[in-house]
Coordinates of C-alpha atoms in Angstrom, one line a residue:
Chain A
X211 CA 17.4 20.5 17.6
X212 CA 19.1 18.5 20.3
X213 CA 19.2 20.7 23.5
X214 CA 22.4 20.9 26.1
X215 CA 22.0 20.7 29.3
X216 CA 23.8 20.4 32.8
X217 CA 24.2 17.5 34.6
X218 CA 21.6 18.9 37.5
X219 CA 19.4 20.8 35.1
X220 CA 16.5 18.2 35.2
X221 CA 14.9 19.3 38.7
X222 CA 15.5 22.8 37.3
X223 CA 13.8 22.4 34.6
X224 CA 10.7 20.0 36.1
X225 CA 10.4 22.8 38.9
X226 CA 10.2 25.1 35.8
X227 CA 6.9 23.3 34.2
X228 CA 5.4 22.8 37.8
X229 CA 3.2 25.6 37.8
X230 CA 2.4 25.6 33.7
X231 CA 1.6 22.1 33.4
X232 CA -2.2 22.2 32.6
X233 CA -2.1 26.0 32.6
X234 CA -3.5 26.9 29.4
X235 CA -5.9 23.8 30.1
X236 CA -7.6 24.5 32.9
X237 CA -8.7 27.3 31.2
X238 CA -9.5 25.6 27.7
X239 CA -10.8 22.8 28.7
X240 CA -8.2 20.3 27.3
X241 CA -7.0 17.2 28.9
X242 CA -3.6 16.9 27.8
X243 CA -1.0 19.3 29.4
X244 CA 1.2 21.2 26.5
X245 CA 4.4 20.6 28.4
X246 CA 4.3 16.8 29.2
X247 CA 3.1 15.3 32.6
X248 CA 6.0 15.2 35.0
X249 CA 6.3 14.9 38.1
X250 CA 8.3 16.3 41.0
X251 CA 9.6 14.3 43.8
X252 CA 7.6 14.0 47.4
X253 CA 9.1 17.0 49.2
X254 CA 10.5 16.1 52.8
X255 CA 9.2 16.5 55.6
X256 CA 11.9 19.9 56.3
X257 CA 10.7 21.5 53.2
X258 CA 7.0 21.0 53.5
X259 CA 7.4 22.4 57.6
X260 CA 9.1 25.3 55.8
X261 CA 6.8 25.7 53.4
X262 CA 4.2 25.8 56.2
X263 CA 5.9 28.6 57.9
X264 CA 4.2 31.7 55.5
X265 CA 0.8 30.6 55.8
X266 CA 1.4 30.4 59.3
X267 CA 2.8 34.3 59.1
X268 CA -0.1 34.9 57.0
X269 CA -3.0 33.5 59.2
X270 CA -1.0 35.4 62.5
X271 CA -2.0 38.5 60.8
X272 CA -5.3 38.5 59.3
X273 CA -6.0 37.5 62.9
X274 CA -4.8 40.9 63.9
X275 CA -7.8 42.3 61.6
X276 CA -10.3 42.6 64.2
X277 CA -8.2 45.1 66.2
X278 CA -8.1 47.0 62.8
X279 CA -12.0 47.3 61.7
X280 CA -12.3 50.8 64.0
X281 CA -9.7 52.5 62.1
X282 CA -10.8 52.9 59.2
X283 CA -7.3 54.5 57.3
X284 CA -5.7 51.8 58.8
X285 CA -7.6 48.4 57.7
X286 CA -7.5 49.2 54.0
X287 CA -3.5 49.5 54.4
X288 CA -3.9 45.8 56.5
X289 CA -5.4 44.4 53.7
X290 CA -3.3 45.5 51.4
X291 CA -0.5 44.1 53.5
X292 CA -2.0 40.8 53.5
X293 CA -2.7 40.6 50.7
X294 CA 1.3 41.6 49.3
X295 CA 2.2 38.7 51.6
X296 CA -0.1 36.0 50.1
X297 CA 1.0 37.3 46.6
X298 CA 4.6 37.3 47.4
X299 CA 5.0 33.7 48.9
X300 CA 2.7 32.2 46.4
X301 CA 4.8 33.7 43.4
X302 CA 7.7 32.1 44.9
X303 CA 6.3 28.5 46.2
X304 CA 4.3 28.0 42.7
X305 CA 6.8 30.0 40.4
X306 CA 3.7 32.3 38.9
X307 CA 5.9 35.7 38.9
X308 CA 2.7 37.5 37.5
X309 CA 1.7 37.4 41.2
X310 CA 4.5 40.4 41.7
X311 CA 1.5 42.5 40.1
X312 CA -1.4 42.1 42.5
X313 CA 1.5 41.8 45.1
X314 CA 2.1 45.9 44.1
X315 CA -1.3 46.7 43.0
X316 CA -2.1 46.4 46.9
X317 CA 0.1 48.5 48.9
X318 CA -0.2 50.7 45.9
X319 CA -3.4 51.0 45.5
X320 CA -3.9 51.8 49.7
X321 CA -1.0 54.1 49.7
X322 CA -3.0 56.4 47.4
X323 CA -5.8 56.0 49.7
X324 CA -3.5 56.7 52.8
X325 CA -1.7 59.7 50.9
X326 CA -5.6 61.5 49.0
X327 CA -7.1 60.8 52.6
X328 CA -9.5 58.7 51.3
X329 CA -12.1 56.7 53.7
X330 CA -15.5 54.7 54.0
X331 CA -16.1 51.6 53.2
X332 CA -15.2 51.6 50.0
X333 CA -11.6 51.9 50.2
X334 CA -11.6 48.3 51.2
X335 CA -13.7 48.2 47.8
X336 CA -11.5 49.6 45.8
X337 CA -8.2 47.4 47.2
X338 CA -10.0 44.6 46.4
X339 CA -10.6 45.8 42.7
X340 CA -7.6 46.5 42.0
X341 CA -6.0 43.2 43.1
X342 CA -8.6 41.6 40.8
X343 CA -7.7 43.6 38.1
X344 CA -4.2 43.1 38.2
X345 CA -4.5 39.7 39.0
X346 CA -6.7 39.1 35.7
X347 CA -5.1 41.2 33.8
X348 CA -1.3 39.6 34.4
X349 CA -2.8 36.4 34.2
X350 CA -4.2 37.2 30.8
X351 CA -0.8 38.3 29.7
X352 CA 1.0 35.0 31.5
X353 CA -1.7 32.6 30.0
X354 CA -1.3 34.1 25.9
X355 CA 2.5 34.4 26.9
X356 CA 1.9 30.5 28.0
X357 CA 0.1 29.5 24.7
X358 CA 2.5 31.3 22.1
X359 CA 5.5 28.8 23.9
X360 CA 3.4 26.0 23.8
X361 CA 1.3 25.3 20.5
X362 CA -1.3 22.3 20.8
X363 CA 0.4 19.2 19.3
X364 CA -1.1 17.7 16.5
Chain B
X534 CA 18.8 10.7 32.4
X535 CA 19.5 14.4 33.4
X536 CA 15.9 15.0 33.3
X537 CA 14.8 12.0 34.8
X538 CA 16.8 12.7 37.7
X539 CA 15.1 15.4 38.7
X540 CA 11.9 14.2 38.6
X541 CA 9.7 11.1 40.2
X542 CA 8.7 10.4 36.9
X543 CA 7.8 12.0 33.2
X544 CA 5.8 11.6 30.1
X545 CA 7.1 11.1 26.6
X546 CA 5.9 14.1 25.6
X547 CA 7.9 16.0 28.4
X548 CA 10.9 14.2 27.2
X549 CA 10.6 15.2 23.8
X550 CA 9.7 18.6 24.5
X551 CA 12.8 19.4 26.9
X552 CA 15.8 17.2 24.9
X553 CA 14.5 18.7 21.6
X554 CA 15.3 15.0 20.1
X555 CA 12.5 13.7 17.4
X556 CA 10.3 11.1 18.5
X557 CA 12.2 7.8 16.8
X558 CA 15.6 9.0 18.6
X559 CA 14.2 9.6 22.0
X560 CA 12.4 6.3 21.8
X561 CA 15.6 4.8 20.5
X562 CA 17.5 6.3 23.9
X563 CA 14.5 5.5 26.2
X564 CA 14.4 1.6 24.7
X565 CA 18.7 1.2 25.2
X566 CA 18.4 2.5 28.9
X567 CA 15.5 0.7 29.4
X568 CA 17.4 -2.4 28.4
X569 CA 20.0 -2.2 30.8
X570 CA 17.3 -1.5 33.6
X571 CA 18.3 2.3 34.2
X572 CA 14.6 3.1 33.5
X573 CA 11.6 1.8 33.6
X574 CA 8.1 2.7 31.7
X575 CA 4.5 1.8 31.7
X576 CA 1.2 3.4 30.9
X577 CA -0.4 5.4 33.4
X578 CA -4.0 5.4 34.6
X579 CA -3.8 9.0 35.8
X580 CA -5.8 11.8 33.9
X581 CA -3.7 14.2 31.5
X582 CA -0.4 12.5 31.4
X583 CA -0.4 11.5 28.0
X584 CA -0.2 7.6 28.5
X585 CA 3.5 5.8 28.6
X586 CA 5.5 7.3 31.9
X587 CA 9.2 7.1 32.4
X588 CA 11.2 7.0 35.5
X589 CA 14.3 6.1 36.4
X590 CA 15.2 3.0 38.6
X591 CA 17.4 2.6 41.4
X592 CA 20.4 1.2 39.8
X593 CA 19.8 3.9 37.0
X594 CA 20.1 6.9 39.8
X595 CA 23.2 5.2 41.1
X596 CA 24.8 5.2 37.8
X597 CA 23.7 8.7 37.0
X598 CA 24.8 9.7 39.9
X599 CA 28.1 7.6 39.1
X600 CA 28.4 9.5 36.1
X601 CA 28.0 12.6 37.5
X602 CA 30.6 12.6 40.5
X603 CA 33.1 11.1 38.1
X604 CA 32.5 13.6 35.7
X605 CA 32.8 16.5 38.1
X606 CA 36.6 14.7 39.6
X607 CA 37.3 15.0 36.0
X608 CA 36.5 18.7 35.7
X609 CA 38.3 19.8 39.0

């Protein structure tokens, strides 16, 4: 069926594919993207300084890690903070909203520690897992969710 | 030409998937544009793009875009 559109729907809707193009491939091993190739326009030279600017942000505070490694509460939390960060910009520059997942699963995860008074080294252990596991586990869920839109074409 | 407009440049298979035309009408569009130079198309050498790529041509962003501020006069 013949779809409608508006008349400045087609960057919308390229932008849309950006980050699923290839997708379901890169894990199956397929050459041909589901969607179509398309591709976006060359960005200016604004929008790629502003897209600079978070990794910047990003890079300013893991650099403020060393101060952290003493306090042992504390560099659990850090992580956790950097890692929301990283999650956060990345689910809005590449459009992969599963990212909101990890992006919780982080403070969440060291705010338990922080509240149960939990320390060692493996609270940094444990942060780390379950940003993994939320990060597989929503990208599981965005990857079927990816396929079932998307059958192979014959 | 909506979705070319947005884009540097697509495959067919793009095209058919986000009009929802069937192959012989899109092809049918895409060979009447072409013919009056608002798009170009030729086979690409890159990896996964599915072979013929389509992209619009100067004069056919400056009738798009034409069509789309006479269009929006007409709305106001």
């Amino acid at each position: 069926m013949t779809q409608t559109m508006g008349l400045d729907e087609g960057r919308r809707r390229a932008v849309r594919h950006d980050s699923e193009d290839g997708l379901g491939e890169i894990v199956l091993g397929s050459v041909m993207p589901r969607t179509g190739y398309v591709a976006l326009p060359d960005p200016s030279k604004r929008s790629r300084a502003i897209r600079m600017l978070p990794f910047f942000a990003i890079a300013i505070a893991a650099s403020a890690f060393p101060f952290l490694q003493h306090r042992a509460n504390a560099f659990p939390f850090g992580l956790s903070l950097l890692f929301t960060g990283i999650f956060i910009v990345g689910a809005f520059q590449y459009r992969m909203w599963h990212l909101f997942f990890p992006a919780a699963a982080a403070p969440g995860t060291a705010g338990w520690i922080w509240i149960f008074r939990l320390g060692g080294e493996g609270t940094t252990w444990l942060v780390l897992a379950a940003v993994g596991a939320a990060l597989l586990l929503s990208g599981v869920v965005r990857l079927v969710l990816f396929l079932r839109r998307y059958p192979k074409p014959a | 030409m909506i979705l070319l407009s947005g884009v540097k440049e697509a495959g067919f298979l793009y095209l058919l998937h986000e009009s929802g035309l069937t192959k012989g009408n899109l092809a049918s569009h895409l060979a009447k544009l072409e013919e009056v130079g608002y798009i170009e198309s030729g086979k690409s050498a890159g990896p996964g793009t599915g072979g013929t790529i389509i992209r619009l041509t100067p004069s056919g962003a400056r009738a798009f875009k034409e069509y789309k501020n006479t269009v929006r006069k007409l709305l106001e």
